[in-house]
Amino acid sequence: MSNPISDLVLGFQDLVAQVPVLVQPLIVAVAGAVPFVEGEGAAAIGIVGGLNPVVAAIAGAVGNFLCVLVVVLLGARVRTAVVTRGGRTEEPPSARRRKVMRAYERYGTPGVSLLGPLLVPTQITSAALVSTGVPVKTVLVWQAAAIVLWTTAVTLLITGVFAFAG
């Protein structure tokens, strides 16, 4: 039985290897927008596909951030519509929302943003943060920091492994 994420990553790797060099960063950016692949996975795809590590990291991070930006902006609009809708009775928070709120109370936006990628995609983390009322700008700044940090760390690790192996 195949793993859909593995199949997707292999598909992106094959695509990067088959397209002209000028198109490769665009493929890596698209891969970065995919949840569970993210900027760090996209950078790895690009590097394995022969792309310069700096270009791969930037493309993966940009693709990841652009997706997060869309999720945050849409999430903020949905939250505003729900909160300002007249006559709405307050429902008790779901178990998932309570879990997000506990993590937020414990670690704040920086902690949830920086540690979140260890557990869930940045798109889900950012949507959860904005849905709880964290300001859009705060979510975007900390998600950008997390994307840059994780993408850089994985890029350095992969290039170090390749340098050591080569």
Backbone as CSV, one residue per row, in Angstrom:
resi,resn,N_x,N_y,N_z,CA_x,CA_y,CA_z,C_x,C_y,C_z
1,MET,0.853,-1.179,0.000,0.000,0.000,0.000,0.896,1.238,0.000
2,SER,0.590,2.187,-0.855,1.441,3.366,-0.983,1.014,4.467,-0.010
3,ASN,1.965,5.320,0.296,1.737,6.465,1.168,1.503,7.685,0.278
4,PRO,0.352,8.361,0.390,0.056,9.480,-0.507,1.083,10.620,-0.415
5,ILE,1.594,10.893,0.759,2.584,11.961,0.905,3.889,11.562,0.224
6,SER,4.318,10.323,0.417,5.531,9.846,-0.251,5.374,9.890,-1.762
7,ASP,4.217,9.471,-2.236,3.949,9.503,-3.672,3.989,10.936,-4.200
8,LEU,3.427,11.859,-3.442,3.423,13.268,-3.831,4.846,13.823,-3.885
9,VAL,5.636,13.532,-2.869,7.030,13.995,-2.830,7.817,13.419,-4.005
10,LEU,7.649,12.133,-4.259,8.342,11.511,-5.399,7.892,12.125,-6.718
11,GLY,6.612,12.437,-6.814,6.095,13.085,-8.016,6.717,14.462,-8.227
12,PHE,6.828,15.232,-7.146,7.474,16.541,-7.246,8.947,16.394,-7.616
13,GLN,9.637,15.418,-7.015,11.053,15.194,-7.342,11.220,14.856,-8.821
14,ASP,10.368,13.991,-9.334,10.427,13.638,-10.753,10.156,14.860,-11.625
15,LEU,9.170,15.647,-11.245,8.826,16.832,-12.022,9.974,17.840,-12.040
16,VAL,10.595,18.065,-10.881,11.732,18.988,-10.807,12.845,18.520,-11.734
17,ALA,13.089,17.238,-11.768,14.164,16.700,-12.608,13.845,16.812,-14.099
18,GLN,12.568,16.918,-14.465,12.174,16.903,-15.870,11.972,18.272,-16.493
19,VAL,11.792,19.304,-15.681,11.506,20.634,-16.241,12.786,21.446,-16.391
20,PRO,12.758,22.486,-17.226,13.935,23.350,-17.358,14.310,23.995,-16.023
21,VAL,15.584,24.336,-15.892,16.123,24.888,-14.644,15.340,26.120,-14.185
22,LEU,14.912,26.958,-15.113,14.178,28.173,-14.735,12.808,27.875,-14.134
23,VAL,12.244,26.726,-14.437,10.914,26.352,-13.934,11.012,25.603,-12.603
24,GLN,12.160,25.035,-12.311,12.319,24.231,-11.101,11.934,24.964,-9.814
25,PRO,12.349,26.231,-9.629,11.927,26.912,-8.393,10.414,27.059,-8.270
26,LEU,9.711,27.192,-9.386,8.248,27.284,-9.333,7.632,25.972,-8.858
27,ILE,8.186,24.858,-9.317,7.699,23.543,-8.874,7.966,23.384,-7.369
28,VAL,9.140,23.820,-6.936,9.489,23.732,-5.511,8.556,24.624,-4.689
29,ALA,8.224,25.810,-5.204,7.302,26.703,-4.491,5.913,26.080,-4.374
30,VAL,5.456,25.456,-5.441,4.152,24.769,-5.391,4.200,23.643,-4.356
31,ALA,5.289,22.907,-4.338,5.431,21.841,-3.330,5.403,22.420,-1.921
32,GLY,6.010,23.591,-1.730,6.019,24.232,-0.414,4.644,24.631,0.073
33,ALA,3.718,24.828,-0.849,2.359,25.209,-0.475,1.522,24.022,-0.013
34,VAL,2.024,22.820,-0.217,1.265,21.610,0.124,1.454,21.283,1.610
35,PRO,0.345,21.170,2.360,0.474,20.770,3.762,1.210,19.432,3.882
36,PHE,2.010,19.300,4.906,2.848,18.143,5.213,4.111,18.082,4.360
37,VAL,4.172,18.813,3.249,5.414,18.932,2.495,6.125,20.182,3.014
38,GLU,5.409,21.309,2.988,5.870,22.577,3.566,7.163,23.077,2.927
39,GLY,7.697,24.154,3.457,8.918,24.749,2.926,10.112,23.834,3.052
40,GLU,10.223,23.167,4.187,11.392,22.309,4.409,11.378,21.082,3.503
41,GLY,10.222,20.492,3.324,10.124,19.350,2.419,10.341,19.767,0.972
42,ALA,9.820,20.926,0.616,10.001,21.433,-0.740,11.470,21.734,-1.017
43,ALA,12.158,22.308,-0.038,13.591,22.580,-0.201,14.343,21.268,-0.422
44,ALA,13.988,20.254,0.334,14.623,18.938,0.160,14.356,18.390,-1.233
45,ILE,13.129,18.533,-1.706,12.777,18.085,-3.054,13.654,18.793,-4.087
46,GLY,13.788,20.098,-3.936,14.602,20.869,-4.869,16.065,20.485,-4.839
47,ILE,16.601,20.310,-3.644,18.019,19.955,-3.500,18.288,18.578,-4.103
48,VAL,17.434,17.616,-3.765,17.596,16.270,-4.317,17.450,16.304,-5.839
49,GLY,16.610,17.214,-6.342,16.412,17.358,-7.779,17.535,18.108,-8.482
50,GLY,18.530,18.580,-7.712,19.686,19.240,-8.315,19.661,20.750,-8.274
51,LEU,18.665,21.322,-7.633,18.558,22.773,-7.541,19.538,23.306,-6.495
52,ASN,20.064,24.494,-6.721,20.932,25.141,-5.747,20.198,25.196,-4.404
53,PRO,20.856,24.822,-3.287,20.171,24.783,-1.981,19.553,26.123,-1.556
54,VAL,20.217,27.221,-1.848,19.663,28.531,-1.472,18.393,28.809,-2.271
55,VAL,18.435,28.537,-3.554,17.260,28.739,-4.413,16.132,27.811,-3.970
56,ALA,16.463,26.560,-3.678,15.454,25.595,-3.230,14.814,26.041,-1.919
57,ALA,15.627,26.518,-0.990,15.100,26.964,0.309,14.195,28.183,0.146
58,ILE,14.638,29.139,-0.631,13.825,30.346,-0.828,12.508,29.994,-1.522
59,ALA,12.576,29.192,-2.578,11.363,28.821,-3.301,10.399,28.057,-2.402
60,GLY,10.909,27.090,-1.638,10.051,26.318,-0.742,9.413,27.175,0.333
61,ALA,10.208,28.065,0.922,9.692,28.945,1.977,8.652,29.919,1.424
62,VAL,8.914,30.471,0.252,7.960,31.415,-0.357,6.642,30.707,-0.661
63,GLY,6.714,29.525,-1.250,5.486,28.777,-1.538,4.700,28.458,-0.276
64,ASN,5.408,28.051,0.771,4.771,27.738,2.051,4.121,28.990,2.643
65,PHE,4.864,30.101,2.627,4.327,31.338,3.219,3.129,31.862,2.434
66,LEU,3.174,31.804,1.113,2.039,32.301,0.326,0.766,31.511,0.638
67,CYS,0.903,30.217,0.819,-0.251,29.401,1.199,-0.758,29.785,2.588
68,VAL,0.170,29.963,3.526,-0.202,30.385,4.882,-0.895,31.746,4.837
69,LEU,-0.385,32.655,4.023,-0.988,33.984,3.886,-2.447,33.871,3.454
70,VAL,-2.708,33.056,2.459,-4.087,32.867,1.985,-4.959,32.272,3.092
71,VAL,-4.446,31.259,3.777,-5.204,30.614,4.858,-5.515,31.609,5.968
72,VAL,-4.542,32.405,6.351,-4.736,33.372,7.436,-5.739,34.442,7.032
73,LEU,-5.607,34.991,5.832,-6.531,36.042,5.399,-7.957,35.524,5.273
74,LEU,-8.114,34.327,4.703,-9.453,33.736,4.616,-9.992,33.390,6.001
75,GLY,-9.132,32.825,6.840,-9.547,32.475,8.194,-9.986,33.686,8.997
76,ALA,-9.280,34.792,8.842,-9.646,36.020,9.554,-11.001,36.536,9.079
77,ARG,-11.250,36.430,7.782,-12.556,36.873,7.253,-13.685,35.989,7.777
78,VAL,-13.435,34.693,7.792,-14.459,33.767,8.305,-14.720,34.059,9.781
79,ARG,-13.648,34.240,10.553,-13.802,34.516,11.983,-14.599,35.795,12.197
80,THR,-14.278,36.833,11.449,-14.996,38.106,11.569,-16.470,37.919,11.246
81,ALA,-16.767,37.180,10.191,-18.158,36.941,9.812,-18.912,36.181,10.893
82,VAL,-18.256,35.193,11.480,-18.910,34.389,12.512,-19.107,35.195,13.792
83,VAL,-18.085,35.937,14.194,-18.148,36.696,15.449,-19.146,37.843,15.358
84,THR,-19.244,38.485,14.195,-20.118,39.656,14.071,-21.535,39.315,13.637
85,ARG,-21.774,38.038,13.341,-23.113,37.634,12.920,-24.085,37.854,14.072
86,GLY,-25.163,38.522,13.795,-26.135,38.858,14.838,-26.932,37.668,15.321
87,GLY,-27.309,37.691,16.592,-28.184,36.685,17.157,-27.539,35.332,17.394
88,ARG,-26.262,35.268,17.316,-25.574,33.979,17.492,-25.400,33.699,18.982
89,THR,-25.778,32.510,19.389,-25.531,32.127,20.779,-24.155,31.495,20.860
90,GLU,-23.481,31.723,21.944,-22.122,31.195,22.119,-22.172,29.708,22.385
91,GLU,-21.474,28.949,21.556,-21.399,27.498,21.736,-20.158,27.173,22.544
92,PRO,-20.196,26.076,23.300,-18.984,25.689,24.026,-17.882,25.320,23.034
93,PRO,-16.629,25.630,23.367,-15.536,25.321,22.434,-15.359,23.815,22.254
94,SER,-14.981,23.423,21.045,-14.749,22.015,20.749,-13.476,21.554,21.453
95,ALA,-13.272,20.251,21.483,-12.063,19.691,22.113,-10.813,20.186,21.396
96,ARG,-10.866,20.261,20.066,-9.716,20.729,19.298,-9.411,22.194,19.632
97,ARG,-10.462,23.005,19.708,-10.265,24.430,20.028,-9.699,24.600,21.441
98,ARG,-10.179,23.796,22.381,-9.646,23.860,23.749,-8.166,23.489,23.767
99,LYS,-7.789,22.496,22.976,-6.393,22.071,22.894,-5.525,23.195,22.332
100,VAL,-5.991,23.845,21.282,-5.254,24.973,20.698,-5.122,26.093,21.727
101,MET,-6.188,26.380,22.431,-6.155,27.462,23.422,-5.195,27.142,24.569
102,ARG,-5.160,25.890,25.008,-4.210,25.504,26.064,-2.772,25.688,25.586
103,ALA,-2.505,25.248,24.378,-1.151,25.418,23.820,-0.826,26.888,23.677
104,TYR,-1.796,27.669,23.238,-1.567,29.104,23.072,-1.305,29.772,24.422
105,GLU,-2.087,29.423,25.426,-1.894,30.012,26.759,-0.533,29.624,27.334
106,ARG,-0.080,28.427,27.021,1.190,27.947,27.571,2.402,28.519,26.832
107,TYR,2.331,28.547,25.492,3.506,28.909,24.688,3.380,30.238,23.953
108,GLY,2.180,30.774,23.835,1.991,32.009,23.090,2.132,31.785,21.595
109,THR,1.941,32.852,20.843,2.044,32.755,19.388,3.431,32.301,18.939
110,PRO,4.518,32.836,19.532,5.847,32.383,19.092,6.049,30.880,19.294
111,GLY,5.698,30.377,20.444,5.904,28.961,20.728,5.065,28.057,19.855
112,VAL,3.781,28.405,19.687,2.900,27.589,18.858,3.376,27.620,17.406
113,SER,3.798,28.780,16.945,4.267,28.899,15.556,5.563,28.138,15.330
114,LEU,6.510,28.275,16.243,7.818,27.654,16.058,7.806,26.148,16.326
115,LEU,6.980,25.707,17.264,6.924,24.279,17.589,5.838,23.534,16.828
116,GLY,4.853,24.261,16.336,3.736,23.650,15.621,4.134,22.738,14.476
117,PRO,5.134,23.125,13.639,5.501,22.261,12.518,5.997,20.873,12.924
118,LEU,6.323,20.685,14.170,6.702,19.344,14.630,5.489,18.413,14.670
119,LEU,4.299,19.003,14.757,3.083,18.198,14.915,2.113,18.305,13.747
120,VAL,1.913,19.512,13.247,0.920,19.736,12.184,1.467,20.742,11.171
121,PRO,0.890,20.773,9.980,1.342,21.739,8.979,1.116,23.190,9.428
122,THR,1.944,24.069,8.890,1.833,25.491,9.237,0.473,26.060,8.853
123,GLN,-0.133,25.525,7.809,-1.446,26.013,7.402,-2.481,25.757,8.498
124,ILE,-2.411,24.604,9.118,-3.360,24.269,10.183,-3.060,25.098,11.427
125,THR,-1.788,25.226,11.768,-1.411,26.041,12.925,-1.876,27.481,12.751
126,SER,-1.627,28.045,11.570,-1.991,29.440,11.342,-3.504,29.625,11.353
127,ALA,-4.238,28.687,10.774,-5.700,28.780,10.802,-6.220,28.692,12.232
128,ALA,-5.637,27.805,13.024,-6.065,27.671,14.421,-5.782,28.953,15.199
129,LEU,-4.613,29.544,14.985,-4.274,30.775,15.703,-5.217,31.911,15.340
130,VAL,-5.444,32.114,14.059,-6.298,33.225,13.652,-7.748,32.983,14.069
131,SER,-8.166,31.733,14.128,-9.544,31.432,14.534,-9.781,31.731,16.005
132,THR,-8.719,31.743,16.789,-8.872,32.049,18.213,-8.765,33.545,18.498
133,GLY,-8.537,34.327,17.448,-8.509,35.773,17.629,-7.130,36.403,17.658
134,VAL,-6.085,35.630,17.435,-4.741,36.199,17.373,-4.701,37.112,16.141
135,PRO,-4.180,38.328,16.281,-4.158,39.253,15.144,-3.415,38.678,13.931
136,VAL,-3.937,38.977,12.756,-3.383,38.474,11.496,-1.892,38.785,11.387
137,LYS,-1.511,40.015,11.668,-0.106,40.413,11.537,0.787,39.568,12.444
138,THR,0.350,39.319,13.658,1.124,38.513,14.600,1.287,37.087,14.088
139,VAL,0.199,36.509,13.598,0.260,35.147,13.064,1.222,35.098,11.878
140,LEU,1.107,36.056,10.971,1.952,36.046,9.776,3.431,36.224,10.113
141,VAL,3.738,37.110,11.031,5.140,37.326,11.408,5.734,36.061,12.009
142,TRP,5.016,35.425,12.932,5.557,34.244,13.594,5.541,33.015,12.697
143,GLN,4.570,32.914,11.815,4.583,31.803,10.861,5.728,31.975,9.869
144,ALA,5.978,33.209,9.443,7.122,33.463,8.554,8.426,33.070,9.245
145,ALA,8.553,33.438,10.507,9.764,33.079,11.256,9.910,31.562,11.348
146,ALA,8.820,30.861,11.616,8.868,29.401,11.717,9.224,28.772,10.374
147,ILE,8.630,29.268,9.306,8.904,28.719,7.971,10.371,28.917,7.614
148,VAL,10.890,30.116,7.852,12.300,30.389,7.550,13.210,29.517,8.410
149,LEU,12.903,29.410,9.692,13.727,28.613,10.601,13.768,27.146,10.176
150,TRP,12.611,26.533,10.003,12.548,25.110,9.679,13.100,24.826,8.284
151,THR,12.800,25.690,7.331,13.317,25.480,5.978,14.840,25.609,5.966
152,THR,15.360,26.595,6.671,16.815,26.776,6.747,17.469,25.587,7.443
153,ALA,16.894,25.142,8.548,17.477,24.022,9.293,17.535,22.757,8.440
154,VAL,16.443,22.449,7.756,16.426,21.239,6.924,17.368,21.399,5.734
155,THR,17.415,22.576,5.142,18.327,22.815,4.021,19.772,22.629,4.451
156,LEU,20.136,23.185,5.592,21.503,23.022,6.097,21.807,21.556,6.414
157,LEU,20.858,20.871,6.982,21.045,19.453,7.293,21.259,18.637,6.010
158,ILE,20.424,18.859,5.026,20.548,18.098,3.772,21.843,18.429,3.050
159,THR,22.194,19.703,2.972,23.435,20.057,2.285,24.640,19.525,3.060
160,GLY,24.556,19.489,4.374,25.624,18.900,5.177,25.754,17.415,4.953
161,VAL,24.644,16.735,4.866,24.665,15.289,4.598,25.250,15.025,3.213
162,PHE,24.816,15.819,2.225,25.348,15.638,0.875,26.846,15.929,0.824
163,ALA,27.287,16.955,1.538,28.709,17.298,1.562,29.513,16.185,2.238
164,PHE,28.965,15.639,3.305,29.634,14.566,4.029,29.700,13.301,3.189
165,ALA,28.604,12.998,2.502,28.533,11.776,1.687,29.375,11.901,0.409
166,GLY,29.520,13.139,-0.077,30.228,13.338,-1.352,31.676,13.420,-1.148
